[in-house]
């Protein structure tokens, strides 16, 4: 048996966490002899039922391997060959998917600068003069991330306003919901209240960062967009042959609101972390804490020292902003130890 | 807990089988707290070691989600924008990946007709007049499947001859090794003897059909091709965030030759099946049985009746050829019951 | 001034001919001061009128630079991301456009073997089992060449049958009409009788091989397909800024049936050539002569000798078939001299 | 014969001008019987010689139909599948080619904001942290426009600095030289001094806006990049069959420095226009006049009135900036009449 080097609790990413026991149990339980491949199995039917219960009867769901896959396949459903995607410049599809959207979809991404990862109706409005101009890529879909890559959340009203504005101009609204659960937990509402009820056309549902082993899904709420999904998932290399083991993870998260329990806990840990350092001279938060991530600016020397003992990423090297992420299995003890170390280190850096 | 409808042992695909207990155990054991994401973890290091032990020190390995992904990312490493892939017309990349190679790589596939899924030096030779002609896609890589989609195997010598011929003309040799394990088991040799030792430049290693939950890998043997692999895997939507759970499956298969045990058993079951029906009047084998699949032609009426009780696909509707596939967990009892039913049904159809 | 080396009348391609004087005059006459760019000019309006007069009121026309461009932009109008094109394996889009369709459209071409460049309903029928199978590219459009790359013509009835069959199955019918004029001249009918009247959905109209300097057009007859054409032409790098000089060429060809005069003459020269050699022992025609090309098989030694004095291409090196092409400015004297040389050379080869 | 509605001298684009008589004469003279197709002709050899005389012996030249084609084929020579292009957000490839680069090359464009269309070393530096990060598209080439879409010019020193910086980091420097002639005329230097001598790796040479009918070229100065050009031009639908008629235009422009004469005249007319309005209250120039375009801000009411009699585009609707472009055949009388009308109209708007 493999014995990994002891690895400390990471604050680098919610991808560093393992699998929630209930999710792992569901995977193990799905291993009961033969089952049809490619999603024609009872576990996938159960996952579809669970999504419909959560998001409404019109929701169609396509389990996929990872978030990039769910984003690319989903956007592929709305884009014509000459279309563009409007998104925040911080969007994962723009900055962290190695150009997958451009290469695999042939689309232009039009990155919009933001203060905190959230785009507004005005940001979109500024791009619409291209509509009808045959020399320009046509804005076709607005893609927002909920929660954003800056850890902030759109309120339900903000999403509704974006949806109304985009729909009125013939555009669609897409959501990268890699951390949709965290948003719903933070805003104390259902996930449906942030998607179906406010006009989102389709979204990527993230399971992996919320305690799954590797399970995401494309969820389509606008039935007009559904027809080619099976073809695009297959062509997009996101069709699992033994899909039951992906679907079972999704069902586990949606059963008994495990998704909310995991997300709420992770968020609470991020707030505990932020609260523990907010008063520190020399440390300031770049964005408000609205999910499971904290983005503080702190002295470069403190960053260097903390990174010798803790895993986390630098977010903005020019301004010494780092990113601390919590997960479903971060404990109060993890946070308190980390806070204590941060306080000592930042104080020393400020004093020194 | 979910209670699936009882599902009979399937002869439709080795994808219908579940997960081998040792593979599932490895997945469960990998769930030990935090670990770095995206492959920077000890389980992935262990998988790499296991592949090097199997395929030689120069092998680099990139775990992926599925075979289409491994094929597309791998071919992407060798193709320039104006290149073509030479492959049998039965190739999975040509006939079962919904045009992924054309769309995601922008490449032309040149399908070569074959008798039994295996292409020859002559087949390739016939395409080489395009070389240097700027009006034509340039043959760049020959892609063979081992075992083929017809269940047949290339011998080591046959692969060596293809490699020598292609290399002499500046082309590369790619292998879709979704069932490479079955070939090595059938030919009673190492997997290395069918790849590294005979000049294969890169191949897709299939774990899923051989008892994994969902684990494939791109293995690169020609070091010239390695440099862009990390970028192309990420862009190709095949980078698992919690990769340890994929890597652990691969290691489990390579540990103690579990891969061979599973493949040899599946092959033996296919031979038992073929042997059990070979003498039947009205039934004939389309291809020789050289792995875990049997392709018999039988009366249409018998097909219809058998499909009411057994799961299997029609391979060639015009000629009433079907495909029966066995897997690591097919038992002699499964086979014997099936054989008995086939014999009775075919006889009735022939007599009737 | 440039003094070119004397260059003999070529039998290699109708692309080797220059520009018909009336076409050149139209280009010169279009140079009257300023005009709007990108097709918003009176010459382009005139060309559109001329096309509507020829092909019917529903025809929309998009002047383009070359045939590859017209083919790719046209096919792009009908293809969804997971679609395939059914075409003869000899099709220009398959064999002579360096993989443009695969790379620029991301589509799969499914090449169908033929005897003489013409595909039949049966050939198409054999591919339709893929419809609805999400693992396979979906046949979406049948692309035929009129005249074919083998110099043969589809009759109006044959095209009507293909159109009816494809439309009944939800597919479209595309025509590469690089030499549509030659077909209409040969069949002694209008071009409309081979397109609009028999159900062609869209086609590439070839001007260059018929006496233009460089002018092709995409013509759309099925109005459902028209909407994205302006965007795809621009994105497809086929939008001429000073379009009037392209449009004027097209109008010139369509004025006073210059297109027919040029094509009929070229065809007559091909028949004169074929008639002059048909009785030669040792020479046989691979395909019937139905346009401006002749495909004889003749002794290899004769090929070698003739190529020292005449420009023409080898079509099939294995069977010693060559291609002789005539054009609008080939004269009877060119033909008679060539025939005389061929007769002498072939006889010597046969005797020797 | 076609009688166009009288069309006034346009200030909308140098694409609205006709063809310079010497260029048209060269086209007519090239119509001397047969010639080989696809560039294997003496006119194309002559054009290549002329380019080598202008840009140095290492220059290879590929005549193309239009600027989008030359840009896309050129960038295709340097881009790997996971690469990005750094360019000003105003770049033609970013804003006026309907997403051709993204779709046809699959590349990401990273648009950099600028004050005047010119990017700096600092702008590039800010993007280089992506290098080596497999989650991000890799900056591979910097694309500048000379002159810029804002009518401004890079000095030779500025280009040299960009080239040195990019080369030192393994990147390439590409130039969209649609108006390279205007820059050389403005800076009173050779075109070579702005390309070959300062480290440009490859560029698009623009003929059409400088008096040609339709003739652009990709010129490669870095011999490492040359090998795939013939394939990519063909695949990129930019290979003219009767290429002599394109090549002859290019040669005409390069003969006797006609390119400079045309460009210098157009520039002089722009300066005359700017000089004629610079003192007007209510009118201010957005960018310095450094070529054949003037970008004034003026009262919205004046814009509306002037557009009733003159053709020109609005550049920035929010700030009432318009674009006035001159060409090789703009006369002093055209300018003086226009200036007089502008003065009267703007004064009335300001006073009113």
PDB file of C-alpha atoms in Angstrom, chain A residues 80-82 92-100 102-109 111 133-138, chain D residues 80-82 92-100 102-109 111 133-138:
ATOM      1  CA  UNK A  80     -22.680  29.914 -33.847  1.00  0.00           C
ATOM      2  CA  UNK A  81     -19.352  29.977 -35.699  1.00  0.00           C
ATOM      3  CA  UNK A  82     -19.140  33.764 -35.694  1.00  0.00           C
ATOM      4  CA  UNK A  92     -11.958  30.565 -15.499  1.00  0.00           C
ATOM      5  CA  UNK A  93     -12.801  30.022 -19.165  1.00  0.00           C
ATOM      6  CA  UNK A  94     -10.658  33.032 -20.030  1.00  0.00           C
ATOM      7  CA  UNK A  95      -7.736  32.648 -17.690  1.00  0.00           C
ATOM      8  CA  UNK A  96      -7.429  29.068 -16.543  1.00  0.00           C
ATOM      9  CA  UNK A  97      -8.459  26.701 -19.281  1.00  0.00           C
ATOM     10  CA  UNK A  98      -5.434  27.110 -21.568  1.00  0.00           C
ATOM     11  CA  UNK A  99      -7.476  28.554 -24.394  1.00  0.00           C
ATOM     12  CA  UNK A 100      -9.883  25.598 -24.581  1.00  0.00           C
ATOM     13  CA  UNK A 102     -10.947  29.396 -28.439  1.00  0.00           C
ATOM     14  CA  UNK A 103      -9.431  26.188 -29.732  1.00  0.00           C
ATOM     15  CA  UNK A 104     -12.240  23.711 -29.211  1.00  0.00           C
ATOM     16  CA  UNK A 105     -15.127  26.065 -29.947  1.00  0.00           C
ATOM     17  CA  UNK A 106     -13.345  28.520 -32.243  1.00  0.00           C
ATOM     18  CA  UNK A 107     -15.019  31.320 -30.362  1.00  0.00           C
ATOM     19  CA  UNK A 108     -13.782  34.722 -29.346  1.00  0.00           C
ATOM     20  CA  UNK A 109     -13.859  35.502 -25.652  1.00  0.00           C
ATOM     21  CA  UNK A 111     -12.830  39.738 -21.493  1.00  0.00           C
ATOM     22  CA  UNK A 133     -21.664  44.312 -37.834  1.00  0.00           C
ATOM     23  CA  UNK A 134     -20.346  41.553 -40.073  1.00  0.00           C
ATOM     24  CA  UNK A 135     -16.746  42.533 -39.407  1.00  0.00           C
ATOM     25  CA  UNK A 136     -17.107  41.710 -35.735  1.00  0.00           C
ATOM     26  CA  UNK A 137     -17.710  38.590 -33.693  1.00  0.00           C
ATOM     27  CA  UNK A 138     -21.292  38.670 -32.482  1.00  0.00           C
TER      28      UNK A 138
ATOM     29  CA  UNK D  80       1.222  26.151 -31.521  1.00  0.00           C
ATOM     30  CA  UNK D  81      -2.208  24.879 -30.477  1.00  0.00           C
ATOM     31  CA  UNK D  82      -1.948  26.325 -26.972  1.00  0.00           C
ATOM     32  CA  UNK D  92      -7.712  44.607 -37.085  1.00  0.00           C
ATOM     33  CA  UNK D  93      -7.255  40.926 -36.233  1.00  0.00           C
ATOM     34  CA  UNK D  94      -9.057  41.537 -32.955  1.00  0.00           C
ATOM     35  CA  UNK D  95     -11.800  43.928 -33.966  1.00  0.00           C
ATOM     36  CA  UNK D  96     -12.447  43.667 -37.669  1.00  0.00           C
ATOM     37  CA  UNK D  97     -11.967  40.136 -38.869  1.00  0.00           C
ATOM     38  CA  UNK D  98     -15.108  38.575 -37.355  1.00  0.00           C
ATOM     39  CA  UNK D  99     -13.149  36.252 -35.122  1.00  0.00           C
ATOM     40  CA  UNK D 100     -11.171  34.682 -37.977  1.00  0.00           C
ATOM     41  CA  UNK D 102      -9.954  32.430 -33.088  1.00  0.00           C
ATOM     42  CA  UNK D 103     -11.970  30.221 -35.406  1.00  0.00           C
ATOM     43  CA  UNK D 104      -9.475  29.427 -38.122  1.00  0.00           C
ATOM     44  CA  UNK D 105      -6.388  29.259 -35.926  1.00  0.00           C
ATOM     45  CA  UNK D 106      -8.006  28.279 -32.639  1.00  0.00           C
ATOM     46  CA  UNK D 107      -5.840  30.841 -30.916  1.00  0.00           C
ATOM     47  CA  UNK D 108      -6.555  33.208 -28.082  1.00  0.00           C
ATOM     48  CA  UNK D 109      -6.062  36.884 -28.790  1.00  0.00           C
ATOM     49  CA  UNK D 111      -6.180  42.430 -26.409  1.00  0.00           C
ATOM     50  CA  UNK D 133       1.739  27.972 -16.668  1.00  0.00           C
ATOM     51  CA  UNK D 134      -0.129  25.060 -18.230  1.00  0.00           C
ATOM     52  CA  UNK D 135      -3.492  26.508 -17.275  1.00  0.00           C
ATOM     53  CA  UNK D 136      -2.931  29.525 -19.502  1.00  0.00           C
ATOM     54  CA  UNK D 137      -2.552  30.148 -23.197  1.00  0.00           C
ATOM     55  CA  UNK D 138       1.089  30.832 -23.898  1.00  0.00           C
TER      56      UNK D 138
END
